[in-house]
Coordinates of C-alpha atoms in Angstrom, one line a residue:
Chain A
M1207 CA 19.4 -98.6 -51.2
P1208 CA 19.1 -96.0 -48.5
A1209 CA 16.4 -96.7 -46.0
T1210 CA 13.2 -94.8 -46.4
A1211 CA 11.7 -92.9 -43.5
N1212 CA 9.1 -95.7 -43.2
T1213 CA 11.7 -98.3 -42.4
I1214 CA 13.3 -96.2 -39.6
P1215 CA 11.7 -96.9 -36.2
L1216 CA 10.6 -93.6 -34.6
E1217 CA 9.4 -93.5 -31.0
Q1218 CA 7.7 -90.4 -29.7
V1219 CA 9.5 -89.2 -26.5
D1220 CA 7.2 -86.2 -25.9
A1221 CA 5.3 -83.5 -27.8
C1222 CA 8.6 -82.1 -29.2
C1223 CA 11.0 -85.0 -29.3
W1224 CA 11.3 -88.4 -31.2
R1225 CA 13.8 -91.2 -30.8
I1226 CA 15.5 -93.5 -33.3
P1227 CA 16.5 -96.4 -31.0
K1228 CA 20.1 -97.6 -31.3
R1229 CA 18.8 -101.1 -32.1
Y1230 CA 17.9 -99.7 -35.5
K1231 CA 21.3 -100.4 -36.9
P1232 CA 24.1 -102.5 -35.5
G1233 CA 27.0 -100.1 -34.9
M1234 CA 24.9 -97.3 -33.5
R1235 CA 26.4 -96.5 -30.1
V1236 CA 23.6 -94.2 -28.9
D1237 CA 20.0 -93.4 -29.8
G1238 CA 19.1 -90.6 -32.3
L1239 CA 16.9 -87.8 -30.8
I1240 CA 15.1 -85.5 -33.1
F1241 CA 13.3 -82.3 -31.8
A1242 CA 10.2 -81.9 -33.9
D1243 CA 6.4 -81.8 -33.4
D1244 CA 3.9 -84.0 -35.2
R1245 CA 3.7 -81.7 -38.2
L1246 CA 7.5 -81.2 -38.7
I1247 CA 8.4 -84.8 -38.3
E1248 CA 6.2 -85.7 -41.3
Q1249 CA 8.2 -83.2 -43.4
I1250 CA 11.5 -84.5 -42.0
K1251 CA 10.6 -88.0 -43.2
G1252 CA 10.7 -86.7 -46.8
D1253 CA 14.4 -87.1 -47.4
Q1254 CA 17.4 -89.0 -45.9
A1255 CA 18.0 -86.8 -42.9
L1256 CA 16.8 -89.4 -40.4
E1257 CA 19.1 -92.0 -41.8
Q1258 CA 22.0 -89.5 -41.3
V1259 CA 21.0 -89.0 -37.7
A1260 CA 21.3 -92.8 -37.2
N1261 CA 24.7 -92.8 -39.0
V1262 CA 26.2 -90.1 -36.8
A1263 CA 25.4 -92.4 -33.8
F1264 CA 28.3 -94.7 -35.1
L1265 CA 31.0 -92.2 -34.2
P1266 CA 33.3 -93.4 -31.5
G1267 CA 33.0 -91.5 -28.1
I1268 CA 29.6 -90.1 -28.9
Q1269 CA 27.8 -89.0 -25.8
T1270 CA 24.1 -89.3 -24.8
A1271 CA 22.6 -89.3 -28.4
S1272 CA 22.9 -88.2 -32.0
F1273 CA 20.7 -85.0 -31.9
A1274 CA 18.8 -83.3 -34.6
M1275 CA 17.0 -80.0 -34.5
P1276 CA 13.6 -79.3 -36.1
D1277 CA 15.1 -77.7 -39.1
I1278 CA 17.0 -80.8 -40.1
H1279 CA 17.3 -81.8 -43.7
W1280 CA 19.5 -84.1 -45.8
G1281 CA 23.1 -83.0 -45.9
Y1282 CA 26.3 -84.9 -46.6
G1283 CA 27.5 -87.2 -43.8
F1284 CA 25.8 -85.4 -41.0
C1285 CA 22.3 -84.1 -41.6
I1286 CA 22.1 -80.3 -41.6
G1287 CA 20.7 -79.5 -38.1
G1288 CA 22.8 -82.3 -36.5
V1289 CA 24.5 -82.2 -33.1
C1290 CA 27.0 -84.6 -31.8
A1291 CA 29.2 -84.4 -28.6
T1292 CA 32.2 -86.7 -28.3
D1293 CA 34.4 -87.3 -25.3
P1294 CA 38.2 -87.3 -25.9
E1295 CA 38.7 -89.4 -22.8
E1296 CA 36.5 -92.2 -24.4
D1297 CA 38.5 -92.3 -27.7
G1298 CA 36.1 -89.7 -29.0
V1299 CA 36.6 -88.4 -32.6
V1300 CA 36.4 -85.2 -34.4
S1301 CA 34.7 -85.3 -37.8
P1302 CA 35.1 -82.5 -40.4
G1303 CA 31.8 -83.6 -41.8
G1304 CA 30.2 -82.6 -38.5
V1305 CA 31.4 -79.1 -39.0
G1306 CA 30.9 -78.9 -42.8
Y1307 CA 32.9 -77.3 -45.6
D1308 CA 31.8 -73.8 -44.6
I1309 CA 33.5 -73.8 -41.3
N1310 CA 31.9 -71.2 -38.9
C1311 CA 29.2 -70.4 -41.3
G1312 CA 27.1 -68.2 -39.1
V1313 CA 24.9 -65.2 -38.7
R1314 CA 25.1 -61.7 -37.1
L1315 CA 22.5 -59.2 -36.4
M1316 CA 23.1 -55.5 -36.2
R1317 CA 20.5 -53.1 -34.9
T1318 CA 20.0 -49.4 -35.8
N1319 CA 18.0 -46.6 -34.3
L1320 CA 16.2 -46.1 -37.6
R1321 CA 12.5 -46.8 -37.8
V1322 CA 11.0 -48.5 -40.8
D1323 CA 9.2 -45.3 -41.9
E1324 CA 12.6 -43.5 -42.0
V1325 CA 14.1 -46.2 -44.2
Q1326 CA 11.2 -46.9 -46.5
P1327 CA 11.6 -43.8 -48.7
R1328 CA 15.3 -44.8 -49.5
L1329 CA 14.9 -48.5 -49.4
K1330 CA 15.5 -49.1 -53.1
T1331 CA 18.6 -46.9 -53.1
L1332 CA 19.8 -48.6 -49.9
V1333 CA 19.4 -52.1 -51.4
E1334 CA 21.0 -51.1 -54.7
T1335 CA 23.9 -49.5 -52.9
L1336 CA 24.4 -52.5 -50.7
Y1337 CA 24.3 -54.8 -53.7
R1338 CA 26.8 -52.7 -55.6
R1339 CA 29.3 -52.2 -52.8
I1340 CA 29.2 -55.5 -50.9
P1341 CA 30.9 -58.2 -53.0
T1342 CA 28.3 -61.0 -53.6
G1343 CA 28.2 -64.0 -55.9
V1344 CA 30.6 -66.6 -57.4
G1345 CA 34.3 -65.8 -57.5
R1346 CA 34.0 -62.3 -56.1
S1347 CA 37.0 -60.7 -54.4
G1348 CA 36.7 -58.1 -51.7
K1349 CA 38.4 -54.7 -51.1
Y1350 CA 40.4 -56.0 -48.2
H1351 CA 43.7 -57.6 -49.1
F1352 CA 45.8 -59.3 -46.5
G1353 CA 49.3 -60.5 -47.2
P1354 CA 50.5 -64.0 -46.1
S1355 CA 51.7 -62.9 -42.7
E1356 CA 48.7 -60.6 -42.1
L1357 CA 46.4 -63.5 -43.0
Q1358 CA 48.2 -65.8 -40.5
Q1359 CA 47.7 -63.1 -37.8
L1360 CA 44.1 -62.6 -38.7
M1361 CA 43.5 -66.4 -38.4
A1362 CA 45.2 -66.5 -35.0
E1363 CA 43.6 -63.3 -33.5
G1364 CA 40.2 -63.2 -35.1
V1365 CA 38.2 -60.0 -34.8
G1366 CA 40.8 -58.6 -32.4
F1367 CA 43.1 -58.3 -35.4
L1368 CA 40.5 -56.1 -37.1
Y1369 CA 40.0 -54.0 -33.9
Q1370 CA 43.7 -53.2 -34.0
R1371 CA 43.2 -51.8 -37.5
G1372 CA 40.2 -49.7 -36.8
L1373 CA 37.8 -52.1 -38.5
A1374 CA 35.9 -53.2 -35.4
T1375 CA 34.9 -51.7 -32.1
E1376 CA 35.3 -53.0 -28.6
R1377 CA 31.5 -53.8 -28.6
D1378 CA 31.8 -55.7 -31.9
V1379 CA 34.4 -57.9 -30.3
D1380 CA 32.4 -58.3 -27.1
C1381 CA 29.2 -59.3 -28.9
T1382 CA 30.8 -62.0 -31.1
E1383 CA 30.8 -65.6 -30.0
A1384 CA 34.1 -66.4 -28.3
R1385 CA 34.9 -62.6 -28.6
G1386 CA 35.5 -63.4 -32.3
C1387 CA 38.5 -65.6 -31.6
I1388 CA 38.6 -69.3 -30.9
D1389 CA 41.7 -69.9 -28.8
D1390 CA 44.5 -72.2 -29.9
A1391 CA 44.0 -71.8 -33.6
V1392 CA 47.0 -73.0 -35.6
P1393 CA 47.1 -70.9 -38.8
T1394 CA 50.3 -72.8 -39.9
H1395 CA 48.1 -75.9 -40.2
V1396 CA 46.1 -74.1 -42.9
S1397 CA 47.5 -75.1 -46.3
D1398 CA 48.8 -72.6 -48.8
R1399 CA 46.0 -73.8 -51.1
A1400 CA 43.4 -72.8 -48.5
S1401 CA 45.1 -69.4 -47.9
E1402 CA 45.2 -68.8 -51.6
R1403 CA 41.6 -69.7 -52.0
G1404 CA 40.5 -67.3 -49.2
A1405 CA 43.1 -64.5 -49.3
N1406 CA 40.9 -62.0 -51.2
Q1407 CA 37.6 -63.2 -50.0
C1408 CA 37.5 -61.8 -46.4
G1409 CA 34.6 -59.3 -46.5
T1410 CA 32.7 -61.1 -49.3
L1411 CA 29.2 -62.6 -49.0
G1412 CA 29.4 -65.6 -51.3
A1413 CA 26.4 -67.3 -52.9
G1414 CA 24.0 -70.2 -52.3
N1415 CA 22.0 -69.5 -49.1
H1416 CA 24.2 -66.6 -47.9
F1417 CA 22.6 -63.3 -47.8
L1418 CA 22.4 -59.8 -46.3
E1419 CA 18.9 -58.7 -45.3
V1420 CA 17.5 -55.4 -44.1
Q1421 CA 14.8 -56.3 -41.7
V1422 CA 12.2 -54.8 -39.4
V1423 CA 11.3 -55.9 -35.9
D1424 CA 7.6 -56.8 -36.3
Q1425 CA 6.9 -58.6 -33.0
I1426 CA 8.4 -58.6 -29.5
A1427 CA 7.8 -61.8 -27.6
D1428 CA 10.0 -61.0 -24.6
E1429 CA 10.2 -57.3 -23.6
R1430 CA 13.0 -57.8 -21.0
A1431 CA 15.3 -59.8 -23.3
A1432 CA 14.5 -57.5 -26.3
A1433 CA 15.4 -54.5 -24.1
A1434 CA 18.8 -56.1 -23.3
M1435 CA 19.4 -56.6 -27.0
E1436 CA 18.2 -53.0 -27.6
L1437 CA 15.5 -54.1 -30.0
Q1438 CA 12.2 -52.3 -30.4
K1439 CA 9.1 -52.8 -32.6
D1440 CA 9.5 -51.2 -36.1
M1441 CA 13.2 -50.8 -35.7
V1442 CA 15.4 -51.6 -38.7
C1443 CA 18.1 -54.2 -38.4
V1444 CA 20.6 -55.9 -40.7
L1445 CA 21.1 -59.7 -40.7
I1446 CA 24.2 -61.1 -42.3
H1447 CA 24.7 -64.8 -43.2
S1448 CA 28.1 -66.0 -44.4
G1449 CA 31.1 -68.1 -43.4
S1450 CA 34.7 -68.8 -44.0
R1451 CA 34.5 -68.6 -47.9
G1452 CA 37.0 -70.6 -50.0
L1453 CA 39.5 -70.8 -47.1
G1454 CA 37.2 -72.8 -44.9
Y1455 CA 36.0 -75.0 -47.8
Q1456 CA 39.6 -75.9 -48.6
V1457 CA 40.5 -76.6 -44.9
C1458 CA 37.7 -79.1 -44.7
D1459 CA 38.7 -80.6 -48.1
D1460 CA 42.3 -80.9 -47.0
A1461 CA 41.3 -82.6 -43.8
L1462 CA 39.0 -85.1 -45.5
R1463 CA 41.8 -86.1 -47.8
M1464 CA 44.2 -86.5 -44.8
F1465 CA 41.5 -88.5 -43.0
R1466 CA 40.9 -91.0 -45.9
S1467 CA 42.8 -93.9 -44.3
V1468 CA 42.5 -92.8 -40.7
P1469 CA 39.2 -94.6 -39.7
A1470 CA 40.6 -97.9 -41.0
V1471 CA 43.9 -97.4 -39.1
H1472 CA 41.9 -97.0 -35.9
G1473 CA 39.4 -99.7 -36.7
I1474 CA 36.5 -97.3 -37.0
E1475 CA 33.7 -98.5 -39.2
L1476 CA 31.5 -95.9 -40.8
P1477 CA 28.3 -96.1 -42.8
D1478 CA 29.2 -93.0 -44.9
R1479 CA 32.6 -91.9 -46.1
Q1480 CA 31.7 -88.3 -45.5
L1481 CA 31.7 -89.1 -41.7
A1482 CA 35.5 -89.6 -41.9
C1483 CA 36.9 -88.8 -38.6
A1484 CA 40.0 -89.1 -36.4
P1485 CA 40.5 -89.5 -32.7
I1486 CA 40.6 -86.1 -31.1
N1487 CA 43.9 -87.1 -29.4
S1488 CA 45.6 -88.2 -32.6
P1489 CA 48.0 -86.1 -34.7
E1490 CA 45.5 -85.9 -37.5
G1491 CA 42.6 -84.9 -35.2
Q1492 CA 44.8 -82.2 -33.6
H1493 CA 45.9 -81.0 -37.0
Y1494 CA 42.3 -80.5 -38.2
I1495 CA 41.2 -78.9 -34.9
G1496 CA 44.0 -76.3 -35.2
S1497 CA 43.2 -75.5 -38.8
M1498 CA 39.4 -75.5 -38.2
R1499 CA 39.8 -72.9 -35.4
A1500 CA 41.9 -70.7 -37.7
A1501 CA 39.2 -70.9 -40.4
A1502 CA 36.6 -70.1 -37.8
N1503 CA 38.5 -67.0 -36.9
F1504 CA 38.6 -66.1 -40.6
A1505 CA 34.8 -66.4 -40.7
F1506 CA 34.3 -64.1 -37.7
C1507 CA 36.4 -61.5 -39.6
N1508 CA 34.5 -62.1 -42.8
R1509 CA 31.2 -61.3 -41.1
Q1510 CA 32.8 -58.3 -39.3
L1511 CA 34.0 -56.8 -42.6
L1512 CA 30.7 -57.4 -44.2
M1513 CA 29.1 -55.5 -41.3
W1514 CA 31.7 -52.8 -41.6
Q1515 CA 30.9 -52.3 -45.3
T1516 CA 27.2 -52.2 -44.4
R1517 CA 27.8 -49.4 -42.0
E1518 CA 29.7 -47.5 -44.7
V1519 CA 26.8 -47.9 -47.1
F1520 CA 24.3 -46.6 -44.5
N1521 CA 26.6 -43.6 -43.8
D1522 CA 26.4 -42.7 -47.5
V1523 CA 22.8 -43.5 -48.2
F1524 CA 21.4 -41.7 -45.1
G1525 CA 24.1 -38.9 -44.9
R1526 CA 24.7 -39.6 -41.2
S1527 CA 27.5 -41.5 -39.4
W1528 CA 26.8 -45.1 -38.5
S1529 CA 27.4 -44.3 -34.8
D1530 CA 24.8 -41.6 -35.0
M1531 CA 22.4 -44.3 -36.3
D1532 CA 23.5 -46.4 -33.4
M1533 CA 24.4 -49.4 -35.7
Q1534 CA 25.5 -51.8 -33.0
L1535 CA 26.1 -55.5 -33.2
V1536 CA 23.6 -57.5 -31.3
Y1537 CA 25.4 -60.8 -31.6
D1538 CA 27.3 -63.0 -34.0
I1539 CA 27.0 -66.7 -33.7
A1540 CA 28.5 -69.7 -35.5
H1541 CA 26.2 -72.6 -36.7
N1542 CA 28.9 -74.9 -38.3
I1543 CA 31.6 -75.6 -35.8
A1544 CA 33.1 -78.0 -33.3
K1545 CA 34.0 -76.6 -29.9
F1546 CA 35.2 -78.0 -26.6
E1547 CA 32.7 -77.2 -23.9
Q1548 CA 31.9 -78.4 -20.4
H1549 CA 28.6 -80.3 -20.1
R1550 CA 27.0 -82.6 -17.6
V1551 CA 26.8 -86.2 -18.9
D1552 CA 25.2 -88.9 -16.6
G1553 CA 25.7 -86.6 -13.6
Q1554 CA 29.3 -86.0 -14.3
V1555 CA 30.8 -82.7 -15.8
K1556 CA 32.9 -83.5 -18.8
T1557 CA 34.8 -81.6 -21.5
V1558 CA 33.3 -82.7 -24.8
C1559 CA 33.8 -81.8 -28.4
V1560 CA 30.4 -80.5 -29.5
H1561 CA 29.9 -80.7 -33.3
R1562 CA 27.2 -78.3 -34.5
K1563 CA 26.4 -78.8 -38.2
G1564 CA 23.7 -76.3 -39.0
A1565 CA 22.9 -75.9 -35.3
T1566 CA 23.4 -73.0 -32.9
R1567 CA 24.9 -72.7 -29.5
A1568 CA 22.2 -71.5 -27.0
F1569 CA 23.8 -70.9 -23.6
P1570 CA 21.3 -70.1 -20.9
P1571 CA 21.3 -67.1 -18.5
G1572 CA 24.3 -67.1 -16.1
H1573 CA 26.6 -69.0 -18.4
P1574 CA 30.2 -67.7 -17.8
E1575 CA 30.9 -67.5 -21.6
L1576 CA 28.3 -64.8 -22.2
P1577 CA 29.1 -61.1 -22.4
E1578 CA 28.0 -59.2 -19.3
R1579 CA 25.1 -57.5 -21.2
Y1580 CA 23.5 -60.8 -21.9
R1581 CA 24.4 -62.7 -18.7
E1582 CA 20.9 -62.3 -17.2
I1583 CA 18.8 -63.0 -20.3
G1584 CA 20.8 -65.8 -22.0
Q1585 CA 22.7 -65.9 -25.2
P1586 CA 21.1 -64.2 -28.3
V1587 CA 20.3 -66.9 -30.9
I1588 CA 19.7 -65.7 -34.5
I1589 CA 17.5 -67.8 -36.6
P1590 CA 17.3 -66.7 -40.3
G1591 CA 14.0 -67.9 -41.9
D1592 CA 13.5 -67.2 -45.5
M1593 CA 13.6 -64.1 -47.6
G1594 CA 9.8 -63.7 -47.8
R1595 CA 8.5 -64.4 -44.4
A1596 CA 10.5 -63.9 -41.2
S1597 CA 13.6 -64.5 -39.0
W1598 CA 13.7 -64.8 -35.2
I1599 CA 15.8 -63.8 -32.3
L1600 CA 15.8 -66.2 -29.4
A1601 CA 17.6 -66.4 -26.1
G1602 CA 19.4 -69.5 -24.9
A1603 CA 17.4 -71.4 -22.2
P1604 CA 18.4 -73.9 -19.4
G1605 CA 16.7 -76.7 -21.4
S1606 CA 19.5 -76.6 -24.0
M1607 CA 22.1 -77.6 -21.4
E1608 CA 19.9 -80.4 -20.1
R1609 CA 18.7 -81.7 -23.4
S1610 CA 21.0 -80.9 -26.3
F1611 CA 24.5 -79.9 -25.3
G1612 CA 23.6 -76.2 -25.2
T1613 CA 22.2 -76.2 -28.7
T1614 CA 19.2 -75.1 -30.6
C1615 CA 18.1 -74.8 -34.3
H1616 CA 19.8 -72.6 -36.9
G1617 CA 17.2 -71.7 -39.5
A1618 CA 14.0 -72.8 -41.1
G1619 CA 15.5 -75.8 -42.9
R1620 CA 14.9 -76.6 -46.5
A1621 CA 11.6 -78.1 -47.5
M1622 CA 12.4 -78.4 -51.2
S1623 CA 15.5 -79.5 -53.0
R1624 CA 17.4 -76.9 -55.1
T1625 CA 16.3 -78.6 -58.3
A1626 CA 12.7 -78.8 -57.2
A1627 CA 12.7 -75.2 -56.1
A1628 CA 14.2 -74.0 -59.5
K1629 CA 11.6 -76.1 -61.4
D1630 CA 8.8 -74.7 -59.3
A1631 CA 10.0 -71.1 -60.1
R1632 CA 10.0 -71.6 -63.8
G1633 CA 8.2 -68.7 -65.6
R1634 CA 8.1 -66.7 -62.4
R1635 CA 9.9 -63.6 -61.3
I1636 CA 10.7 -64.1 -57.6
D1637 CA 12.1 -60.6 -57.3
Q1638 CA 8.7 -59.2 -58.5
E1639 CA 6.8 -61.5 -56.2
L1640 CA 8.9 -60.2 -53.3
L1641 CA 8.4 -56.6 -54.3
A1642 CA 4.7 -57.1 -54.2
K1643 CA 5.2 -57.9 -50.5
G1644 CA 7.3 -54.8 -50.0
I1645 CA 10.6 -56.6 -50.2
V1646 CA 13.3 -55.2 -52.5
A1647 CA 15.6 -58.1 -53.6
R1648 CA 18.7 -58.1 -55.7
A1649 CA 20.6 -61.2 -56.7
R1650 CA 23.3 -62.1 -59.3
S1651 CA 21.3 -64.8 -60.9
W1652 CA 17.7 -65.8 -61.4
K1653 CA 18.5 -69.3 -60.2
G1654 CA 20.0 -67.9 -57.0
L1655 CA 16.6 -66.4 -56.1
A1656 CA 14.6 -69.4 -57.5
E1657 CA 16.4 -72.0 -55.4
E1658 CA 16.2 -69.8 -52.3
Q1659 CA 12.6 -68.7 -52.8
P1660 CA 10.4 -68.7 -49.6
K1661 CA 8.6 -71.8 -50.5
A1662 CA 11.8 -73.8 -50.6
Y1663 CA 12.0 -73.4 -46.8
K1664 CA 9.9 -74.7 -43.9
D1665 CA 7.9 -72.1 -42.0
V1666 CA 10.4 -70.7 -39.5
D1667 CA 7.6 -69.9 -37.1
L1668 CA 6.8 -73.7 -36.7
V1669 CA 10.5 -74.5 -36.2
V1670 CA 10.9 -71.9 -33.6
D1671 CA 7.8 -73.0 -31.8
V1672 CA 9.4 -76.4 -31.3
V1673 CA 12.6 -75.2 -29.8
H1674 CA 10.7 -72.8 -27.6
K1675 CA 8.3 -75.5 -26.3
A1676 CA 11.2 -77.9 -25.9
G1677 CA 12.9 -75.3 -23.7
L1678 CA 16.1 -75.1 -25.8
S1679 CA 15.7 -71.4 -26.4
T1680 CA 12.9 -68.9 -26.0
K1681 CA 11.3 -66.4 -28.4
V1682 CA 12.5 -62.7 -28.1
A1683 CA 11.6 -61.0 -31.3
R1684 CA 10.4 -61.7 -34.8
L1685 CA 11.8 -59.8 -37.8
R1686 CA 10.5 -59.5 -41.3
P1687 CA 12.6 -58.7 -44.4
I1688 CA 12.3 -55.5 -46.4
G1689 CA 15.6 -55.7 -48.4
V1690 CA 17.6 -58.7 -49.6
I1691 CA 20.9 -59.0 -51.4
K1692 CA 22.2 -62.4 -52.5
G1693 CA 24.9 -64.0 -54.7
Chain B
M1486 CA 26.2 -87.4 -70.6
F1487 CA 25.3 -85.9 -67.2
E1488 CA 22.1 -85.1 -65.4
L1489 CA 21.2 -83.5 -62.0
F1490 CA 19.5 -85.5 -59.3
E1491 CA 17.7 -84.3 -56.3
H1492 CA 19.4 -83.5 -53.0
T1493 CA 17.8 -81.3 -50.5
A1494 CA 20.5 -78.8 -49.6
D1495 CA 23.0 -79.4 -52.4
V1496 CA 23.1 -80.7 -56.0
G1497 CA 23.7 -84.3 -57.3
L1498 CA 25.4 -85.0 -60.6
R1499 CA 24.9 -88.4 -62.3
I1500 CA 27.3 -89.1 -65.2
R1501 CA 27.4 -91.8 -67.8
A1502 CA 30.0 -92.5 -70.4
A1503 CA 31.4 -95.4 -72.5
D1504 CA 34.8 -95.4 -70.7
L1505 CA 36.5 -94.0 -67.7
N1506 CA 38.2 -91.2 -69.6
G1507 CA 34.9 -90.1 -71.0
L1508 CA 33.3 -90.3 -67.6
F1509 CA 35.9 -88.0 -66.0
A1510 CA 35.6 -85.5 -68.9
E1511 CA 31.8 -85.5 -68.7
A1512 CA 31.9 -85.1 -64.9
A1513 CA 34.1 -82.0 -65.3
R1514 CA 31.5 -80.6 -67.8
G1515 CA 28.8 -81.3 -65.3
L1516 CA 30.7 -79.4 -62.6
F1517 CA 31.2 -76.3 -64.8
S1518 CA 27.5 -76.5 -66.0
L1519 CA 26.7 -75.7 -62.4
I1520 CA 29.1 -72.8 -62.2
V1521 CA 28.2 -71.1 -65.4
E1522 CA 24.8 -70.9 -66.9
N1523 CA 25.8 -70.3 -70.6
M1524 CA 28.6 -72.9 -70.9
D1525 CA 28.4 -72.8 -74.7
D1526 CA 29.6 -69.2 -74.6
V1527 CA 32.9 -70.1 -72.9
R1528 CA 35.7 -70.1 -75.4
P1529 CA 38.3 -72.9 -75.1
G1530 CA 41.2 -70.5 -75.8
R1531 CA 43.4 -71.2 -72.8
Q1532 CA 44.6 -74.6 -71.7
R1533 CA 46.0 -76.1 -68.5
T1534 CA 47.3 -79.6 -67.8
F1535 CA 46.6 -81.7 -64.8
C1536 CA 48.4 -84.7 -63.3
L1537 CA 46.8 -86.6 -60.4
E1538 CA 47.1 -90.0 -58.7
A1539 CA 44.8 -91.7 -56.3
D1540 CA 44.2 -95.2 -54.7
N1541 CA 41.0 -95.9 -56.7
P1542 CA 38.8 -94.3 -59.4
T1543 CA 36.3 -93.0 -56.8
E1544 CA 39.0 -90.9 -55.0
L1545 CA 40.5 -89.9 -58.3
L1546 CA 37.2 -88.5 -59.5
C1547 CA 36.9 -86.5 -56.2
D1548 CA 40.4 -85.2 -56.5
W1549 CA 40.0 -84.3 -60.2
L1550 CA 36.8 -82.3 -59.7
A1551 CA 38.3 -80.6 -56.5
E1552 CA 41.4 -79.6 -58.5
L1553 CA 39.3 -78.0 -61.2
L1554 CA 37.3 -76.2 -58.5
F1555 CA 40.5 -74.9 -56.9
V1556 CA 41.8 -73.5 -60.2
F1557 CA 38.4 -71.9 -60.9
D1558 CA 38.3 -70.3 -57.4
T1559 CA 41.8 -69.0 -57.4
K1560 CA 42.4 -68.2 -61.1
H1561 CA 38.8 -67.6 -62.2
L1562 CA 39.2 -70.0 -65.1
L1563 CA 36.1 -71.6 -66.6
F1564 CA 36.8 -74.9 -68.4
V1565 CA 34.6 -76.5 -71.0
E1566 CA 36.7 -79.0 -73.0
F1567 CA 38.6 -81.9 -71.4
D1568 CA 40.9 -84.6 -72.7
V1569 CA 41.4 -87.1 -69.9
R1570 CA 43.7 -90.2 -69.9
I1571 CA 43.6 -92.5 -66.9
N1572 CA 45.9 -95.5 -66.7
A1573 CA 45.5 -98.8 -64.8
E1574 CA 47.3 -97.4 -61.7
H1575 CA 44.7 -94.7 -61.3
K1576 CA 47.0 -92.0 -62.6
L1577 CA 45.2 -89.2 -64.5
E1578 CA 46.7 -86.9 -67.1
A1579 CA 44.4 -84.3 -68.5
T1580 CA 44.2 -81.1 -70.5
A1581 CA 41.4 -78.7 -69.8
R1582 CA 40.5 -75.8 -72.1
G1583 CA 38.5 -72.7 -71.3
E1584 CA 38.9 -69.0 -70.5
T1585 CA 39.0 -66.5 -67.7
V1586 CA 35.6 -65.4 -66.4
D1587 CA 34.3 -62.3 -68.2
E1588 CA 31.1 -61.2 -66.5
T1589 CA 30.0 -59.3 -69.6
R1590 CA 29.7 -62.7 -71.4
H1591 CA 29.5 -65.3 -68.8
R1592 CA 26.5 -65.7 -66.5
L1593 CA 27.9 -67.3 -63.3
D1594 CA 25.4 -69.5 -61.5
H1595 CA 26.2 -71.6 -58.4
E1596 CA 29.1 -71.2 -56.0
V1597 CA 30.3 -74.8 -55.6
K1598 CA 32.0 -75.0 -52.3
A1599 CA 33.3 -78.6 -52.5
I1600 CA 33.0 -82.1 -53.9
T1601 CA 31.6 -84.3 -51.2
Y1602 CA 32.2 -88.0 -50.5
H1603 CA 28.6 -88.5 -49.5
G1604 CA 27.2 -91.1 -51.9
L1605 CA 30.2 -90.7 -54.2
T1606 CA 30.2 -93.6 -56.7
V1607 CA 32.2 -94.7 -59.7
R1608 CA 31.2 -98.0 -61.2
R1609 CA 30.7 -100.1 -64.3
D1610 CA 27.3 -99.7 -65.8
G1611 CA 26.5 -102.3 -68.4
P1612 CA 29.1 -101.8 -71.2
G1613 CA 30.0 -98.4 -69.9
W1614 CA 30.6 -96.4 -66.7
M1615 CA 28.5 -94.4 -64.3
A1616 CA 29.3 -92.0 -61.5
E1617 CA 27.4 -90.1 -58.9
V1618 CA 28.7 -87.1 -57.0
I1619 CA 27.0 -84.6 -54.7
V1620 CA 28.5 -81.1 -54.6
D1621 CA 28.2 -78.7 -51.7
I1622 CA 26.4 -75.5 -52.8

């Protein structure tokens, strides 16, 4: 029987942080540390997420702690909202479960110079056109087709490949994490099955919790940072949430199959098979890392092509060019990924493999990996909330480097299971409820909206308060949705 | 028979059957019940055969469902009828029948990303068999 939250010892570290001591389970190499306040920790106790935080602490080479963000909830293997850094020099492992099936699932925010009152009269047409032209939902193919050699090149070069073909601007490249290309990707490590599954899906949204939202800036919390991101109150933006589609799912699936016997070979004992892992410096570990990076580059391209199609729709709906509407990428960031980064551990700078499973990088001001335009304010962090309330833009803060391997939360986090949310929505029209709040929503299925209804998520304002107070990232602007398309 | 069980982010399937062959057939039906809302309207006109091997029934179940998912994702084939034969060496031979997705008749529902190993169970249950599998949505 899985442990219940009541049997897991939790010690309060400070107002925003809780500890699961490593004595909880023999085999834990470090403590678990959960960023949450009194209110959120009670919600977090509702499922098996805390047990998963403890399980991640078993991974060889784990540094400092098994971390969890305030939006954590029960995932598979890792909790969603989990962070784990492993040191290759201490036999550290890489775990596909610490990245997830949707490799480089992430978000991007595009700003426009349109104000809400300019968009409102055409909002319904805009949402209908976005829904019709942007492929959404199960099994949808896109309009972009890449042959086998082009796909290999796309996975090696990321958004730069699209730039060469006139499907991205220099600024798009500059404002994407890692400039839209994780170095040392090995596309030849991506199986034919994975390529086949993803070949026609670059530029498609998918289903589940993926979405495209038209949003309005309704609150500025930090004028200076908002100015650097060119955000103003009442300005219309577009938020896109998607990942590496079938290609990434298959890369993860292939790796887990390859890793089946690896933990036993290396004498690694794991409390959950989904935590399957391989030493970073093993052939299996290197194979996965190369293919995971290739899938991550595919995901950056997927979101780029989704944004490109959005610009085309705005062109047609408003009868103006997208450059005239100044539709510029603010930032694109991954929240399911493992990356090698330099961090200070026990006073020593080390290169560690940071797994972020439903967690966002949040580099502070001055970090050399940030584009020049954000060097002084910190990395933009995009936190989608739910389709009825709000999303947030934050900026990376120094506390993230000191406390959480440069990481903050990634969303509101689910408060209800999918089955419970669908049951709760029986007899209701979620699209009509949203419309009453001024939000036009289109989805392929009733269940898609029901399972993703606002009530299914925690209040994103509470989640963001915690990471702000904990110093992991600071509030810049709050956005509210006015248009939603979903699979 | 199969039923859904609660999982916060994803969906759990609990399957029961009299024997292992039935368990795998029912698990496949459970998977496609998540993908298409009106399974009863899927016609079993096309068929495809599968041949898989694994070290144990648990891994075999994972591989079987993952294979069906792969065929759905790449060929857009919805399956609704399954004949499964599993031998003592965990070798599976199966025939699945269904048809290509037709959005004028089929209401597609969840995008199942993968079959996870988290909590994956195949075991004897009284006189029959029981399995639990969590799929990533």
